[in-house]
Short mmCIF file of C-alpha atoms in Angstrom, two decimals:
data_model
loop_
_atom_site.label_atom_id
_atom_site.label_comp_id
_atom_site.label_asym_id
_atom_site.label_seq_id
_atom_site.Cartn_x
_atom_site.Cartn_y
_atom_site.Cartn_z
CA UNK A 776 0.00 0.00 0.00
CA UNK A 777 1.11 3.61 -0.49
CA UNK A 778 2.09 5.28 2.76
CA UNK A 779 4.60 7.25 4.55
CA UNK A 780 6.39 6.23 7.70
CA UNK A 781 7.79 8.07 10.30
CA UNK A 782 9.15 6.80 13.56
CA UNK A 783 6.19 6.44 15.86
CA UNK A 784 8.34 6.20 18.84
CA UNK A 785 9.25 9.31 20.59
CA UNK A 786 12.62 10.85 20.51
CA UNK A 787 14.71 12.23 23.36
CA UNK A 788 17.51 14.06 23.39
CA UNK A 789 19.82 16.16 25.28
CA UNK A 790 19.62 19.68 24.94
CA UNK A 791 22.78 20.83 22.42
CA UNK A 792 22.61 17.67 20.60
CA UNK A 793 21.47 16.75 17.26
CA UNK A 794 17.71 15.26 16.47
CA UNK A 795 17.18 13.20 13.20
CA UNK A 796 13.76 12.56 12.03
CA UNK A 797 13.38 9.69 9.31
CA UNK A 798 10.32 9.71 6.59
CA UNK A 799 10.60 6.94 4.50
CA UNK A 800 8.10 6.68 1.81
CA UNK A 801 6.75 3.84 -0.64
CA UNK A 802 5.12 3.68 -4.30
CA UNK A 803 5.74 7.64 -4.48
CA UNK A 804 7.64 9.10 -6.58
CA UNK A 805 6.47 12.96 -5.34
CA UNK A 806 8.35 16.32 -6.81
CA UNK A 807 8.17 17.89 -3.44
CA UNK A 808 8.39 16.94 0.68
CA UNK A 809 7.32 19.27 3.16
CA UNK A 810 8.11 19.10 7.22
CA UNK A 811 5.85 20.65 9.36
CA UNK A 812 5.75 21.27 13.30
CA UNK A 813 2.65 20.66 15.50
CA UNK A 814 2.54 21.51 19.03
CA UNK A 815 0.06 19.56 21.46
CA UNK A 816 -3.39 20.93 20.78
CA UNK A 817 -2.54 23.48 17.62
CA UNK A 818 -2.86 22.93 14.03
CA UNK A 819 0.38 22.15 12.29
CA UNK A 820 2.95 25.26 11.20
CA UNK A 821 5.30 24.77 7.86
CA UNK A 822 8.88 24.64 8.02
CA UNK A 823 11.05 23.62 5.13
CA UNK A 824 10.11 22.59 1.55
CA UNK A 825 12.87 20.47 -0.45
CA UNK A 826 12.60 19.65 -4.48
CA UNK A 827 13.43 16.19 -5.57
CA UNK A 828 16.05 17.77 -7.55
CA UNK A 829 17.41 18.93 -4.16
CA UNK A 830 19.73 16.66 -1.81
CA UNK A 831 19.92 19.42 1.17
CA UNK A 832 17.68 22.23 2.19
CA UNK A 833 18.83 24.11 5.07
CA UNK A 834 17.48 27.00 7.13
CA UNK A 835 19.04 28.39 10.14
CA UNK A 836 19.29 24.75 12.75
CA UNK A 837 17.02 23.25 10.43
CA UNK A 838 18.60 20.62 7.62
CA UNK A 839 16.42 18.19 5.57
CA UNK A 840 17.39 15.48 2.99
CA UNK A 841 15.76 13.96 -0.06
CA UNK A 842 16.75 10.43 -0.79
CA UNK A 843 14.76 9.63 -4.10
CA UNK A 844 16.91 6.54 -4.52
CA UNK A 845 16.23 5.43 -0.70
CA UNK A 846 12.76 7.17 -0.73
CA UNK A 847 13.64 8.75 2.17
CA UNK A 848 14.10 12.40 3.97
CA UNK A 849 16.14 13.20 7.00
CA UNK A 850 15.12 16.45 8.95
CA UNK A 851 18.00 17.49 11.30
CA UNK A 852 18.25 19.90 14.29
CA UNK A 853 21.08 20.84 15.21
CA UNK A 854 22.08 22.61 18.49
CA UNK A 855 18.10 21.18 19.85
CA UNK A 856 16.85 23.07 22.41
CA UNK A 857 13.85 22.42 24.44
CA UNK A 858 11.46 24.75 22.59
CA UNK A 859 12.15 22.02 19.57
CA UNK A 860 10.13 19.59 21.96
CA UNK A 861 6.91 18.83 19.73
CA UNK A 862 6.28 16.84 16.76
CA UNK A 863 7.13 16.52 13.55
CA UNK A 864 5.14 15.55 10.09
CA UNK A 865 6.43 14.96 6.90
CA UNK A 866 4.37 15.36 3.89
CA UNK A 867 4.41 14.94 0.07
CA UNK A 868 2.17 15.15 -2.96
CA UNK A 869 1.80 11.07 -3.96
CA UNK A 870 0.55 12.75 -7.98
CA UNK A 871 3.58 14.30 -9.16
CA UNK A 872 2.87 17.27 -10.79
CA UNK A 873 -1.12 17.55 -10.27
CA UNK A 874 -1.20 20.38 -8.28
CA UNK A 875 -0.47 19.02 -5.21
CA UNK A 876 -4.41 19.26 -3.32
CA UNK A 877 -3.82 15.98 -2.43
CA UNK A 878 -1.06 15.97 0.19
CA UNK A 879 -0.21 13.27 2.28
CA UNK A 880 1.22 13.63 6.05
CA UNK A 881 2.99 10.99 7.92
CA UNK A 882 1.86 10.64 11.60
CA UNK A 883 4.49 12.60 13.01
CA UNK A 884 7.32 11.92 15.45
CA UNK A 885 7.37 13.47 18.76
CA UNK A 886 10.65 15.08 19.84
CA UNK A 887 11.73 15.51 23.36
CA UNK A 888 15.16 17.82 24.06
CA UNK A 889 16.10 17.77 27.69
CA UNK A 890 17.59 20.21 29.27
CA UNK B 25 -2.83 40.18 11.39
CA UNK B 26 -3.27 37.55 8.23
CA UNK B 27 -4.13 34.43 8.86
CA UNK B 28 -6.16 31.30 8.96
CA UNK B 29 -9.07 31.29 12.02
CA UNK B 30 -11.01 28.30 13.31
CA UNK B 31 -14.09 28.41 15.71
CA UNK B 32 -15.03 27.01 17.92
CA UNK B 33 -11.76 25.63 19.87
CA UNK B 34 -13.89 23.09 21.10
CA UNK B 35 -17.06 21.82 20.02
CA UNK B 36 -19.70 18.61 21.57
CA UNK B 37 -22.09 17.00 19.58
CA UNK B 38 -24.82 14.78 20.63
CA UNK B 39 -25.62 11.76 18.85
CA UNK B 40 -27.53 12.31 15.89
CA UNK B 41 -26.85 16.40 15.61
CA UNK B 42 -25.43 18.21 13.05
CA UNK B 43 -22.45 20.36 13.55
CA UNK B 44 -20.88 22.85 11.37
CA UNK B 45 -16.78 24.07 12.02
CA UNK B 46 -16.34 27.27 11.05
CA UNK B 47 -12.59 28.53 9.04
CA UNK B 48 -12.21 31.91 7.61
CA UNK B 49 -8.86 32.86 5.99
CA UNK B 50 -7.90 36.72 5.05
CA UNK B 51 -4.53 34.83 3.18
CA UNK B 52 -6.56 35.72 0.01
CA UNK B 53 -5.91 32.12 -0.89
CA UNK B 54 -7.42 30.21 -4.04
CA UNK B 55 -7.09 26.86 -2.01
CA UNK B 56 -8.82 25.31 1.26
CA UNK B 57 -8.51 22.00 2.81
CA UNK B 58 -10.22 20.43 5.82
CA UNK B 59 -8.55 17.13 7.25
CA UNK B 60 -9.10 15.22 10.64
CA UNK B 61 -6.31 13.98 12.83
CA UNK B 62 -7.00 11.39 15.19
CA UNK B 63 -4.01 10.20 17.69
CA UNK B 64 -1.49 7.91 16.02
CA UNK B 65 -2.62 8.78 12.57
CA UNK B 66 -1.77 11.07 9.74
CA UNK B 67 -3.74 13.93 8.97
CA UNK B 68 -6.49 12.73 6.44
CA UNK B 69 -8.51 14.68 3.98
CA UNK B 70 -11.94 14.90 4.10
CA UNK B 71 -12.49 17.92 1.36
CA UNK B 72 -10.72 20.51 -0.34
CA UNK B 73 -11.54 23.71 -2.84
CA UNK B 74 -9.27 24.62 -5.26
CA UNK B 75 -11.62 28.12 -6.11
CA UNK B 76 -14.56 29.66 -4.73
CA UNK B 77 -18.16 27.82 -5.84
CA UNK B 78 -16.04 24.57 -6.22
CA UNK B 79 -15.05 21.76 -3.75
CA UNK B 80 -13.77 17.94 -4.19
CA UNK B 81 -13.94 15.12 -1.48
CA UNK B 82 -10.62 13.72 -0.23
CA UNK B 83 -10.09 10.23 1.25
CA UNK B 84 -12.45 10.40 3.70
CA UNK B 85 -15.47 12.48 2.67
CA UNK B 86 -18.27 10.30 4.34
CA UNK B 87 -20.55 11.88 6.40
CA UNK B 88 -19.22 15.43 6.22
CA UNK B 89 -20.33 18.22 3.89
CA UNK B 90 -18.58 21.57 2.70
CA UNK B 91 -19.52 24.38 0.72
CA UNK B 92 -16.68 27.20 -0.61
CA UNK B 93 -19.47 30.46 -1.69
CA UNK B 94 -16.84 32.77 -0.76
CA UNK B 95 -13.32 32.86 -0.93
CA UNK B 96 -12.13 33.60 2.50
CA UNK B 97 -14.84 30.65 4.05
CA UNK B 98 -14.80 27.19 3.81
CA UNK B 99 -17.14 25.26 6.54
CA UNK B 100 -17.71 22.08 7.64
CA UNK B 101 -20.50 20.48 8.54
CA UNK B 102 -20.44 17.09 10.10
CA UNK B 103 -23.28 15.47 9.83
CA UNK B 104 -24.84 12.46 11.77
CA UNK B 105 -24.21 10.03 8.92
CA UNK B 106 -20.45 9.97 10.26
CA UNK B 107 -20.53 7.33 13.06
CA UNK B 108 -17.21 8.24 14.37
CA UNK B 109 -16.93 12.25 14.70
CA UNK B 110 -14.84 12.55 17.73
CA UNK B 111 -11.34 13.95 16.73
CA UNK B 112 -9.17 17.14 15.59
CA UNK B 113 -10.58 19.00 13.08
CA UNK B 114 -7.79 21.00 10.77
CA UNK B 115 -8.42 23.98 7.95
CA UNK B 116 -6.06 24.60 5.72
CA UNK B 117 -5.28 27.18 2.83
CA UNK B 118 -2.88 27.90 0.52
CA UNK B 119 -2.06 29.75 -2.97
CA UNK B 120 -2.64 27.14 -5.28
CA UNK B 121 -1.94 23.48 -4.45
CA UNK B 122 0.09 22.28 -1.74
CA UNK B 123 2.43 20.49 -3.52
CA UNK B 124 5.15 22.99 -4.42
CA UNK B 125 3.90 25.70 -1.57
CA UNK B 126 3.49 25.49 1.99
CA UNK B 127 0.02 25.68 3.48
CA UNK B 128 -1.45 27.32 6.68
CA UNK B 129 -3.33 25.94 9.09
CA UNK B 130 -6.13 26.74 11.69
CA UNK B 131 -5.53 26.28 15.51
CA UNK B 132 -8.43 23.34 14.88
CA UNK B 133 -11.37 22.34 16.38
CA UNK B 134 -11.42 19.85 18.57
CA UNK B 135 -14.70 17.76 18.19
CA UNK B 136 -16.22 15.53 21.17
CA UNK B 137 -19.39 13.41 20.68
CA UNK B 138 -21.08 13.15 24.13
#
């Protein structure tokens, strides 16, 4: 079946280190990915887009990787602090080049950075 | 402030009522999107409008209705048809489609059959 996967288990960390997300998708083969953040109780808020002609997207602690070969996206934060503490979706358009009102979200993975 | 506003926050329903969710956006966006979260699951769509007087059901359009007369207003209306209604409610817009451009979303609505 045609899905996207992201780690359902929650991740902790220690505040200063490094978080990596994983969205591995299958049967896709989608021009765009999207990661979004989504704090408890509030609708989700955009953070990076990266092209499939793109292998790194990077905005100030934020990195994200597109894998089109693997199928796969890493979204990085570097530095993490415990404001990063929420979770994260993924997302992609499964028709390539449709206009995109049909985008899919993983279920998220919920960060935790320690202090 | 621009933005995308939904209301209520929280909403109950009794069995067999008819609720509508409310989303205005002053984004002065072409597209609007509703999908429902429920815990452990991806968001899922239930409708979206690409332009005003026009809407198309997503993946999980049972028992929920829409209408798009003006551009800024896109509500939803769940109906007592859907058998499962509890969960978050999420509006979206955005310029065009998603695909290549991020969208916004609503605070939600957070739906509660009782």
């Amino acid at each position: 079946s045609q899905k996207i996967e992201q780690n359902s288990e929650a991740l902790n960390i220690q505040e200063g280190k490094t978080a990596t997300l994983t969205c591995n998708y299958t049967n896709y083969s989608p021009a765009y990915l999207q990661w979004y953040r989504q704090d408890p109780g509030r609708g989700p808020v955009f953070l990076l887009l990266i092209r499939e002609n793109e292998k790194e997207k990077r905005k100030e602690r934020l990195k994200v990787t597109f894998d089109t070969t693997l199928k796969q996206s890493l979204f990085h934060i570097t530095a993490s602090q415990p404001a990063d503490s929420a979770t994260y979706l993924c997302a992609l358009d499964p028709l390539k080049y449709t206009g995109g009102f049909k985008t899919i979200f993983g279920a998220g993975t919920r960060l935790f950075v320690k202090a | 402030d621009g933005g995308i506003t939904q209301s209520p926050k929280y909403l109950f329903r009794k069995e067999g009522q008819n609720v509508t969710l409310s989303c205005e956006q002053n984004l002065n966006h072409d597209a609007m999107y509703w999908y429902r979260q429920d815990p452990g699951q991806g968001l899922r769509l239930i409708y979206y409008s690409q332009i005003v007087n026009d809407f198309q059901k997503g993946d999980i359009a049972e028992g929920y209705s829409v209408s798009r007369e003006k551009k800024e207003s896109f509500p939803l209306t769940v109906t007592s048809a859907q058998k499962n209604p509890t969960a978050f409610y999420l509006c979206a817009s955005s310029p065009s489609g998603q695909g290549n451009t991020e969208a916004f979303f609503g605070q939600g609505t957070r739906l509660t059959v009782v």
